[in-house]
JSON list of C-alpha atoms in Angstrom, two decimals:
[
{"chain": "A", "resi": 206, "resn": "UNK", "atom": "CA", "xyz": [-67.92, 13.60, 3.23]},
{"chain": "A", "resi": 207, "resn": "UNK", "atom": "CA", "xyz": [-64.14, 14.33, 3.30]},
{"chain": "A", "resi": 208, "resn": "UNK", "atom": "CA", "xyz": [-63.30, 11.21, 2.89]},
{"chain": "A", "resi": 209, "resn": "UNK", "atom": "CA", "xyz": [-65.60, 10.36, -0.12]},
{"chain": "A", "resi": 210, "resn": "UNK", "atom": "CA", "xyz": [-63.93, 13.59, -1.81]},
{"chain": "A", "resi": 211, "resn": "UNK", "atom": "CA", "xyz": [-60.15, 12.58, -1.41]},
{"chain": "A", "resi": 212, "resn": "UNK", "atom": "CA", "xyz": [-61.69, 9.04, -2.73]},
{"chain": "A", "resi": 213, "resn": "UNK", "atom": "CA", "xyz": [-62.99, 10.92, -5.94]},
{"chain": "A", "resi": 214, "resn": "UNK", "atom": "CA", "xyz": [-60.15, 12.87, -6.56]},
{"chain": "A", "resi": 215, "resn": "UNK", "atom": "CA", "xyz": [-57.71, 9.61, -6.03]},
{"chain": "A", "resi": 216, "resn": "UNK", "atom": "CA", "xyz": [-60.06, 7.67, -8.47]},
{"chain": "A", "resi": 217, "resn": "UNK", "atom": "CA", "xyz": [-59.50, 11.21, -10.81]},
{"chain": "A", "resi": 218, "resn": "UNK", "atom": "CA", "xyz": [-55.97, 10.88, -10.53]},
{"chain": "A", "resi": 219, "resn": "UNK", "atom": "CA", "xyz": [-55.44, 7.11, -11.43]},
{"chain": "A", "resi": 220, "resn": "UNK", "atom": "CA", "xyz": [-58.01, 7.71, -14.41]},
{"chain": "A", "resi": 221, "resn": "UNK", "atom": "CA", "xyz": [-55.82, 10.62, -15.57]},
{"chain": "A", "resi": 222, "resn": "UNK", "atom": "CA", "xyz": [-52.54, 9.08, -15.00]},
{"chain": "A", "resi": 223, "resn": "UNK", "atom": "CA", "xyz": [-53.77, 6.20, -16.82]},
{"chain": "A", "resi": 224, "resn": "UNK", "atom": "CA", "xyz": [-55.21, 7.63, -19.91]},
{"chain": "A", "resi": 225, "resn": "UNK", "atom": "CA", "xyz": [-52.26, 9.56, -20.21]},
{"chain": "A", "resi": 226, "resn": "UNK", "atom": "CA", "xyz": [-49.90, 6.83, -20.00]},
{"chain": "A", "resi": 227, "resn": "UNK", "atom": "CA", "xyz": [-52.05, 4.97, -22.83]},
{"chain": "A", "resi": 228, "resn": "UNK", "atom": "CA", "xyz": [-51.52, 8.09, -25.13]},
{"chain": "A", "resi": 229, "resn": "UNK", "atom": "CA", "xyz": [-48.03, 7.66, -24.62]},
{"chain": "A", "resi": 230, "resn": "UNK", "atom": "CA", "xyz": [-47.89, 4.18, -25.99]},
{"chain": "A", "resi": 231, "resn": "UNK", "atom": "CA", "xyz": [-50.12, 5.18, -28.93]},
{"chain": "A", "resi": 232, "resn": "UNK", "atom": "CA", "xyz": [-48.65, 5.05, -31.94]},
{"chain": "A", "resi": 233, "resn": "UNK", "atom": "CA", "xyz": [-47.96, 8.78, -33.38]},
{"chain": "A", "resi": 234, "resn": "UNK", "atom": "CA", "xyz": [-46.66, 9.94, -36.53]},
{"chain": "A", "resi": 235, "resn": "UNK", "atom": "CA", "xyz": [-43.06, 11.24, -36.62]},
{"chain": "A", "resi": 236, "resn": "UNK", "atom": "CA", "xyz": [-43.95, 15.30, -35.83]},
{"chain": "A", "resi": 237, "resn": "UNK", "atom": "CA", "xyz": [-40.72, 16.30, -38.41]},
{"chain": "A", "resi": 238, "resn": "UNK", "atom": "CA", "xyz": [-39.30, 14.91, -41.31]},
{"chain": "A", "resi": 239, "resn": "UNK", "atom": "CA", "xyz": [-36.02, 14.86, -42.93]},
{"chain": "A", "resi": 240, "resn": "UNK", "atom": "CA", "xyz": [-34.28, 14.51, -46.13]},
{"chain": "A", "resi": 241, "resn": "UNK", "atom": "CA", "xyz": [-33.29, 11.36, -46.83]},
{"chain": "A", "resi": 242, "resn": "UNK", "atom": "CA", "xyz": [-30.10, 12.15, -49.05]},
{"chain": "A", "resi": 243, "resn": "UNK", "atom": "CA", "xyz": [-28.56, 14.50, -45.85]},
{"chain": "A", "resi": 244, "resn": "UNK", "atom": "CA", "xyz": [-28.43, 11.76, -43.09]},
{"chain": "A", "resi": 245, "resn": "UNK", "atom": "CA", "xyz": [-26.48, 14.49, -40.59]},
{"chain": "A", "resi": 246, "resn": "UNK", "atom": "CA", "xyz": [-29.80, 15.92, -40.27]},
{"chain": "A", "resi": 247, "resn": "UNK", "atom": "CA", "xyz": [-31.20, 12.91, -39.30]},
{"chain": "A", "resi": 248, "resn": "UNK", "atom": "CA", "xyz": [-32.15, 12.96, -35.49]},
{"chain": "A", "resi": 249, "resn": "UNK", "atom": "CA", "xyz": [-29.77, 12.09, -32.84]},
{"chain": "A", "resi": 250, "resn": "UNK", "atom": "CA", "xyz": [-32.42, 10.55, -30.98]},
{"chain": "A", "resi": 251, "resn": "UNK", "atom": "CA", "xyz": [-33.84, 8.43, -33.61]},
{"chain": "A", "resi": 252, "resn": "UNK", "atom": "CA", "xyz": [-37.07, 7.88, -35.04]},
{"chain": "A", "resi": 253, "resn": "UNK", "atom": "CA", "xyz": [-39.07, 5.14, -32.99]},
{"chain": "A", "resi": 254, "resn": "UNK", "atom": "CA", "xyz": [-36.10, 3.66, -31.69]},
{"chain": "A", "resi": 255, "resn": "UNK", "atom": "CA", "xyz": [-34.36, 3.58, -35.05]},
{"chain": "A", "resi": 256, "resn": "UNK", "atom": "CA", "xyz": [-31.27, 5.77, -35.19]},
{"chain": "A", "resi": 257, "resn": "UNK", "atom": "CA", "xyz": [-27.50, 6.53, -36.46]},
{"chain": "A", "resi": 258, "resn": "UNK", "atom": "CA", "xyz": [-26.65, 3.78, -39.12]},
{"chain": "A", "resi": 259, "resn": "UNK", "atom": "CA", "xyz": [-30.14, 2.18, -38.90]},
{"chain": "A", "resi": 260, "resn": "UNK", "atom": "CA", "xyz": [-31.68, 5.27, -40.16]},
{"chain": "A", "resi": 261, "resn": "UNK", "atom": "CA", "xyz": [-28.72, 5.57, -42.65]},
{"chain": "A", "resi": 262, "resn": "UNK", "atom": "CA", "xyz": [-29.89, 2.28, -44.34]},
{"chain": "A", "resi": 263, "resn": "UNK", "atom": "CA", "xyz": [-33.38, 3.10, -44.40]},
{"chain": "A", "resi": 264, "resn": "UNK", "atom": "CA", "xyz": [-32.27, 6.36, -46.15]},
{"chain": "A", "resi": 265, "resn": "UNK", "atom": "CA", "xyz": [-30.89, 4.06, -48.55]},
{"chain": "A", "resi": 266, "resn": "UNK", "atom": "CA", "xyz": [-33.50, 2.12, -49.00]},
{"chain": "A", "resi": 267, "resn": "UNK", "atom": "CA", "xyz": [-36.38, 4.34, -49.59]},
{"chain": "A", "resi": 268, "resn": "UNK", "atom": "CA", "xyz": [-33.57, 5.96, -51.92]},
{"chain": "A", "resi": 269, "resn": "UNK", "atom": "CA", "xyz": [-32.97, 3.10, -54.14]},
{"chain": "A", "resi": 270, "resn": "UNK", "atom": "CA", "xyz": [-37.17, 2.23, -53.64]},
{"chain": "A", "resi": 271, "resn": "UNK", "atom": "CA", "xyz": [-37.74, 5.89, -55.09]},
{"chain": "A", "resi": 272, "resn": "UNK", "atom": "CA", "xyz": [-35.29, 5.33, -57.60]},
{"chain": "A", "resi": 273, "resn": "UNK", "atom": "CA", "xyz": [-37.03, 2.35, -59.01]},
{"chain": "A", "resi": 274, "resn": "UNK", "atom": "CA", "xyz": [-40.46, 3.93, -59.29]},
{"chain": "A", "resi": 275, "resn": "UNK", "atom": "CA", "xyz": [-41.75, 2.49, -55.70]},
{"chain": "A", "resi": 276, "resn": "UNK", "atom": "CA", "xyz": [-44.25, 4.68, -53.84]},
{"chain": "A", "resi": 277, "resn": "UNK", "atom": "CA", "xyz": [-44.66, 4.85, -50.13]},
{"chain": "A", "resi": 278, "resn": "UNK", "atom": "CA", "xyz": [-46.31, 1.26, -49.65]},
{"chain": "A", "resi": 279, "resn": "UNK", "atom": "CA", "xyz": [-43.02, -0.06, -51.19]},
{"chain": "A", "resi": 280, "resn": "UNK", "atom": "CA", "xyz": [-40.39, 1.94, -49.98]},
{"chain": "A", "resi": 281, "resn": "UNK", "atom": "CA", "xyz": [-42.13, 1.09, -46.43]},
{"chain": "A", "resi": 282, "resn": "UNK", "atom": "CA", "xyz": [-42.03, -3.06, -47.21]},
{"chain": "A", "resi": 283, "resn": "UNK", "atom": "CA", "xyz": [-38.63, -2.58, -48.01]},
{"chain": "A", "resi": 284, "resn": "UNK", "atom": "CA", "xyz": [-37.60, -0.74, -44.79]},
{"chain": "A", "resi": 285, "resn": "UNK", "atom": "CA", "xyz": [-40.00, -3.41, -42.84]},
{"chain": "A", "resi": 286, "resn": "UNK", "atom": "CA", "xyz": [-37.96, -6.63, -44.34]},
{"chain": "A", "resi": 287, "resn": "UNK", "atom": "CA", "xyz": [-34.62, -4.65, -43.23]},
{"chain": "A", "resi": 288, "resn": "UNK", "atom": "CA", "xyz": [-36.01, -4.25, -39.59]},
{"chain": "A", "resi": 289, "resn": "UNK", "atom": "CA", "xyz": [-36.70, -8.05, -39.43]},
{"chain": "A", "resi": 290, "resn": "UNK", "atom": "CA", "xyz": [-34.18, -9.29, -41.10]},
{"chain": "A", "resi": 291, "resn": "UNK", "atom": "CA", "xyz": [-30.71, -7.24, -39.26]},
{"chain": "A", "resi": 292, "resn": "UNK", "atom": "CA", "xyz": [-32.38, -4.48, -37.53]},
{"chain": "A", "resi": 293, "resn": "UNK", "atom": "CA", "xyz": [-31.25, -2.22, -40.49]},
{"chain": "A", "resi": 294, "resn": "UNK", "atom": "CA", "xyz": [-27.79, -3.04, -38.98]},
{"chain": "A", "resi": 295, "resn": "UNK", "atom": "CA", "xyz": [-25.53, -4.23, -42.57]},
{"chain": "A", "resi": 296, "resn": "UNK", "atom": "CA", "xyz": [-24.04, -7.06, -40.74]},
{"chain": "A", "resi": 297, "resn": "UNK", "atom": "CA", "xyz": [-21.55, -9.92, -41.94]},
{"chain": "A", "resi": 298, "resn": "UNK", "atom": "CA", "xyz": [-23.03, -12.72, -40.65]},
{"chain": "A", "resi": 299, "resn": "UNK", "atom": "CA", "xyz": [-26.60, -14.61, -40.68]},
{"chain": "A", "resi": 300, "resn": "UNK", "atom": "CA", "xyz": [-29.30, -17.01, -39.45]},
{"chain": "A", "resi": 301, "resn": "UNK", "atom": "CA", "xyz": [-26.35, -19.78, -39.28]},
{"chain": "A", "resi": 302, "resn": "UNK", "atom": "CA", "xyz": [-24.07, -18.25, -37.07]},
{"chain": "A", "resi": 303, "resn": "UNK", "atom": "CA", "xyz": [-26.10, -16.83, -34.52]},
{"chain": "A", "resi": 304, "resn": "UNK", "atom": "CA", "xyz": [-29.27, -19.71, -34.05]},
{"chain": "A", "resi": 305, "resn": "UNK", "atom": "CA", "xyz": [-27.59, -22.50, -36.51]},
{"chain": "A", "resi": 306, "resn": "UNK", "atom": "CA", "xyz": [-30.52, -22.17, -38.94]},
{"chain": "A", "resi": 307, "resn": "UNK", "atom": "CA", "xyz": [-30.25, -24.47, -41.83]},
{"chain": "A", "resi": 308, "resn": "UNK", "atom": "CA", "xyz": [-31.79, -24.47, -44.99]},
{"chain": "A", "resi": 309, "resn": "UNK", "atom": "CA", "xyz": [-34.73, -26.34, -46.02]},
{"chain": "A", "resi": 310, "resn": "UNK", "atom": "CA", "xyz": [-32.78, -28.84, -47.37]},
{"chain": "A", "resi": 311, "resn": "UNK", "atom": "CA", "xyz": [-30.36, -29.04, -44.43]},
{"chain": "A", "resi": 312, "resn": "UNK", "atom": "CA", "xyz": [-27.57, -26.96, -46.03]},
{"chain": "A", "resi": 313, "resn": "UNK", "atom": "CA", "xyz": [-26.23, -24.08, -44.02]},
{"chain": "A", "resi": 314, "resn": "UNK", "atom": "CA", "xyz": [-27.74, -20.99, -44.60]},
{"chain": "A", "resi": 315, "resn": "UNK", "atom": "CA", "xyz": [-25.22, -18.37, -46.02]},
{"chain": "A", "resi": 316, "resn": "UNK", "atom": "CA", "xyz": [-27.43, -14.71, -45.46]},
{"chain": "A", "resi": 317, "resn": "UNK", "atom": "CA", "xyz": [-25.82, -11.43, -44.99]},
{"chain": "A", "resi": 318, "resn": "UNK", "atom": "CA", "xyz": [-26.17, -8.04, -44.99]},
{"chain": "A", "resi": 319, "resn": "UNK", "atom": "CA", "xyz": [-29.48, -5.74, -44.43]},
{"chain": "A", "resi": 320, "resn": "UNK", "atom": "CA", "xyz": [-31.77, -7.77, -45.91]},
{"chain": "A", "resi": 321, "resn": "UNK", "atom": "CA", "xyz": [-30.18, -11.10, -44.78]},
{"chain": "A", "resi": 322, "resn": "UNK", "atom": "CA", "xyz": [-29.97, -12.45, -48.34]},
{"chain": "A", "resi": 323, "resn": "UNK", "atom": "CA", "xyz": [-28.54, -16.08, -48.94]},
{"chain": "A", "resi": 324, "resn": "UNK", "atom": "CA", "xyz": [-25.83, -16.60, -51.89]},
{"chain": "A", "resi": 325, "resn": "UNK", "atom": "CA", "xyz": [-28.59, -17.23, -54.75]},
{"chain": "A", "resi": 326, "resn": "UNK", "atom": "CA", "xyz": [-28.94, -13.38, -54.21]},
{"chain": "A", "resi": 327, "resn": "UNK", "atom": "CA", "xyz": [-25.47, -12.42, -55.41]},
{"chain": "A", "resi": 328, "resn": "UNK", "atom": "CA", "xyz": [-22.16, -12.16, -54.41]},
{"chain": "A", "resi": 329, "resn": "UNK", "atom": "CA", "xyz": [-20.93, -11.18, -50.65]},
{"chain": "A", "resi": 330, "resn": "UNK", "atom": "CA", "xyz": [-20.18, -7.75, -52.28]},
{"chain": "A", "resi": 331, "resn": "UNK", "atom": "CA", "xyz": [-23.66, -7.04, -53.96]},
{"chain": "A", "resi": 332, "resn": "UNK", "atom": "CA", "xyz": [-25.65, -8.57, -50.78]},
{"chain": "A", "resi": 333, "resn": "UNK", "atom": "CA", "xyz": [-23.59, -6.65, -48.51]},
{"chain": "A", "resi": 334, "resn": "UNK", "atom": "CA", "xyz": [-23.95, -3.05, -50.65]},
{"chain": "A", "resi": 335, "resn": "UNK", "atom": "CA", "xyz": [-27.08, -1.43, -49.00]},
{"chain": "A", "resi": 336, "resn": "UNK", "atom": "CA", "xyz": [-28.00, -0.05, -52.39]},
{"chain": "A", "resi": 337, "resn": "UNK", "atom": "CA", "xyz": [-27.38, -3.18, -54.02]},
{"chain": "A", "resi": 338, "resn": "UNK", "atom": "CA", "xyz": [-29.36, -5.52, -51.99]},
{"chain": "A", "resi": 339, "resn": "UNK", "atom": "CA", "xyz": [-32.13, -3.26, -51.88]},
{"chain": "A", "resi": 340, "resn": "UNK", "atom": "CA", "xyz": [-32.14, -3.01, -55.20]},
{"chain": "A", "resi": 341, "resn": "UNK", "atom": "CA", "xyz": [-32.34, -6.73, -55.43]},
{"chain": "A", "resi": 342, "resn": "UNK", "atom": "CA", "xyz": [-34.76, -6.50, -52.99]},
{"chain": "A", "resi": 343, "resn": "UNK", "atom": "CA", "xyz": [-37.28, -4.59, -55.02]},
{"chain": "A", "resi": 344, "resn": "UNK", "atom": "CA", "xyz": [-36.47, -6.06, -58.51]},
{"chain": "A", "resi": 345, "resn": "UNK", "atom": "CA", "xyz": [-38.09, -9.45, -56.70]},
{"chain": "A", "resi": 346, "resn": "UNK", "atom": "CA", "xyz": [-41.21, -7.13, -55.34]},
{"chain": "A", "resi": 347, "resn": "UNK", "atom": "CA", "xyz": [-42.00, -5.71, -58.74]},
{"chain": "A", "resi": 348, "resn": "UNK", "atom": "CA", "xyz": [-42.15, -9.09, -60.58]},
{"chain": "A", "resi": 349, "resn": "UNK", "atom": "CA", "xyz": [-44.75, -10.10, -57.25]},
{"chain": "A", "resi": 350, "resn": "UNK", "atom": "CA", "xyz": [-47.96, -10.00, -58.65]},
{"chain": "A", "resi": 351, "resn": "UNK", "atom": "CA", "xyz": [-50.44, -8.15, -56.90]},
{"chain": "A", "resi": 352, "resn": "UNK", "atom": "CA", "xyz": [-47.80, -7.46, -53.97]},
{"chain": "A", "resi": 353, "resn": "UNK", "atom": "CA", "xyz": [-49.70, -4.09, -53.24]},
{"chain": "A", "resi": 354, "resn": "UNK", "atom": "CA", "xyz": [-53.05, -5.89, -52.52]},
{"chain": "A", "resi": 355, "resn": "UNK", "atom": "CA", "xyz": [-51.15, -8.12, -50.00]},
{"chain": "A", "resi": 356, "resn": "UNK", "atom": "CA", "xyz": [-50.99, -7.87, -46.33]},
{"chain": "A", "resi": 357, "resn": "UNK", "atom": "CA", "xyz": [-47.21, -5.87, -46.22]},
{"chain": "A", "resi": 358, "resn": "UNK", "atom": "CA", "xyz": [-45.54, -8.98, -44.55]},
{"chain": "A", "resi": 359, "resn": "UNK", "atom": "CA", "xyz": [-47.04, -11.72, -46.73]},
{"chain": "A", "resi": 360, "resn": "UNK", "atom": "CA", "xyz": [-45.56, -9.67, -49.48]},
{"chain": "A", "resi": 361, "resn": "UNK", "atom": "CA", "xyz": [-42.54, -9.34, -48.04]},
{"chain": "A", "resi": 362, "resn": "UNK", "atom": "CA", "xyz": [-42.14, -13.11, -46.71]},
{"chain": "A", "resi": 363, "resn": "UNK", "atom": "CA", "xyz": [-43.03, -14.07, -50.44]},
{"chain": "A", "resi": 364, "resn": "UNK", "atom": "CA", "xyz": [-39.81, -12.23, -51.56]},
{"chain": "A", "resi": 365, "resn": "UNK", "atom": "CA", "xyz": [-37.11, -13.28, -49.06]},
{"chain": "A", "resi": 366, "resn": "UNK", "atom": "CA", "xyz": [-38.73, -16.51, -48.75]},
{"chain": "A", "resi": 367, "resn": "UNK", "atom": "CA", "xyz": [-38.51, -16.48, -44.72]},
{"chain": "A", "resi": 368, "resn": "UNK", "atom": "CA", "xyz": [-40.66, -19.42, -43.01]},
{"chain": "A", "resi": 369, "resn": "UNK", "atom": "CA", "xyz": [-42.85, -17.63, -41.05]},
{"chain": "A", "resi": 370, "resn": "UNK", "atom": "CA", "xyz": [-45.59, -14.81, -43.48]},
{"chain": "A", "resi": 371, "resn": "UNK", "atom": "CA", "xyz": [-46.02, -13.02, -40.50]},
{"chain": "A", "resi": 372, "resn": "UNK", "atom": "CA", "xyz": [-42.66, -12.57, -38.98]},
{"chain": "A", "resi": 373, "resn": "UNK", "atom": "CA", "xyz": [-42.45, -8.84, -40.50]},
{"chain": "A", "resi": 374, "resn": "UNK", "atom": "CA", "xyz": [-45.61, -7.66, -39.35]},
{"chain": "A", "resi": 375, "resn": "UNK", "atom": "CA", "xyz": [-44.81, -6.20, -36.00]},
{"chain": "A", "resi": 376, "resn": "UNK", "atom": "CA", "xyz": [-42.07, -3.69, -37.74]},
{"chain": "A", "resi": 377, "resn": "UNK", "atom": "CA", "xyz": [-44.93, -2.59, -40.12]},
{"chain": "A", "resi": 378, "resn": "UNK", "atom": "CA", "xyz": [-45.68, 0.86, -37.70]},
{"chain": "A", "resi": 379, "resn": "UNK", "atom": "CA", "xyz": [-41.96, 1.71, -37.16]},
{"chain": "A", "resi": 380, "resn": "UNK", "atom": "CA", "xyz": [-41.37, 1.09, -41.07]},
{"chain": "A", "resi": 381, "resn": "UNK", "atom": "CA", "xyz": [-44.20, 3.65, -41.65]},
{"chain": "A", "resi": 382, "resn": "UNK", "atom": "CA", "xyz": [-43.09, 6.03, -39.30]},
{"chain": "A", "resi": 383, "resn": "UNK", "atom": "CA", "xyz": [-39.52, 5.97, -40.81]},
{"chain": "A", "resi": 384, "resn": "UNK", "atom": "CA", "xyz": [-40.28, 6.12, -43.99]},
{"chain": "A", "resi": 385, "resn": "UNK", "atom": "CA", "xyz": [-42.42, 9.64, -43.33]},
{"chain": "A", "resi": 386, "resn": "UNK", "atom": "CA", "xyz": [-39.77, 11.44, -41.17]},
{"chain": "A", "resi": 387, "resn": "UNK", "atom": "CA", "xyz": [-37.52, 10.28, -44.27]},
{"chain": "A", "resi": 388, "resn": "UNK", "atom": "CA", "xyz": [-39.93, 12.10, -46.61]},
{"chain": "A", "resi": 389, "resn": "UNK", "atom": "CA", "xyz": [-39.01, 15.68, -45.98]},
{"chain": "A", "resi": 390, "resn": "UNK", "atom": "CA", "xyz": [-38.32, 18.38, -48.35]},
{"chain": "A", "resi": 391, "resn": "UNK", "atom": "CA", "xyz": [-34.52, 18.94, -49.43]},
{"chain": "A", "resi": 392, "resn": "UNK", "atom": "CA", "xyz": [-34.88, 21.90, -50.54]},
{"chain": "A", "resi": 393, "resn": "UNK", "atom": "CA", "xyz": [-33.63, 21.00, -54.18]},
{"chain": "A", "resi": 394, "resn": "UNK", "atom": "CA", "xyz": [-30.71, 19.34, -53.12]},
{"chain": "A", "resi": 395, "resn": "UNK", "atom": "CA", "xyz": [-30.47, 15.87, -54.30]}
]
């Protein structure tokens, strides 16, 4: 009989143990938000993994997305083609130098900055401005027809024209959860 109880409690245990490690690896919404024009507030430990300059650009992003008359569901498709694109990281350099991508027509591919945009975009300088690229970004999403009825990295693949639709897909929860602990109020400072 002893031995059946320390087997029920074990089995108890395991079952606990297990359950709670699944709620840690569900997905939760940020618990505080910040104001995305005061990045020191921003936390130290990130949001999802996403911190310091990464959350910096997002600010930006869902700044210049607000600024343009984009909602939520856009200021989050803009954030998601950052993540996939440079890890919100504004770096120099592209697909070319680090994997030797080439172009579809065998040209070297010449993408920088957040968003990884090639030279068609603009100049170095524009693509390589947060604000600017982003904004380039979303002038390309709002001529998209029916972008909002679109699974979020379809739309997004149609805009920077990357060769795989689904390749932003797995940043679509951290996108979301970075956009809403950018949402908070700022208290009438702009």
């Amino acid at each position: 009989m002893l031995r059946i109880a320390a087997i029920t409690v074990s089995v108890a245990l395991a079952a606990s143990a297990l359950l709670v490690g699944i709620g840690m690896l569900t997905r939760q919404s940020p618990s505080e938000t910040y104001c995305v024009t005061e990045p020191s507030t921003f936390p130290a430990q990130g949001v999802d993994g996403w911190s310091g300059d990464q959350l910096e650009n997002a600010a930006i992003i869902v700044k210049t997305a607000q600024g343009m008359g984009f909602e939520r569901d856009g200021q989050i498709l803009g954030v998601m083609a950052a993540m996939g694109e440079s890890s919100l990281h504004n770096i120099d350099y592209g697909d070319w130098e680090t994997s030797g991508v080439t172009n579809p027509d065998g040209s070297r591919t010449t993408s920088v900055g957040l968003f990884q945009q090639q030279k068609w975009w603009g100049s170095v300088a524009e693509r390589m401005d947060p604000a600017v690229a982003a904004g380039k970004f979303y002038a390309r999403l709002k001529k998209l027809p029916d972008w909002q009825g679109m699974p979020a990295s379809h739309a997004i693949h149609r805009v920077q024209i990357n060769a795989d639709q689904e390749h932003y897909a797995r940043f679509q929860g951290d996108a979301e959860d970075v956009v809403d602990a950018l949402s908070g109020e700022c208290g009438g400072r702009s």
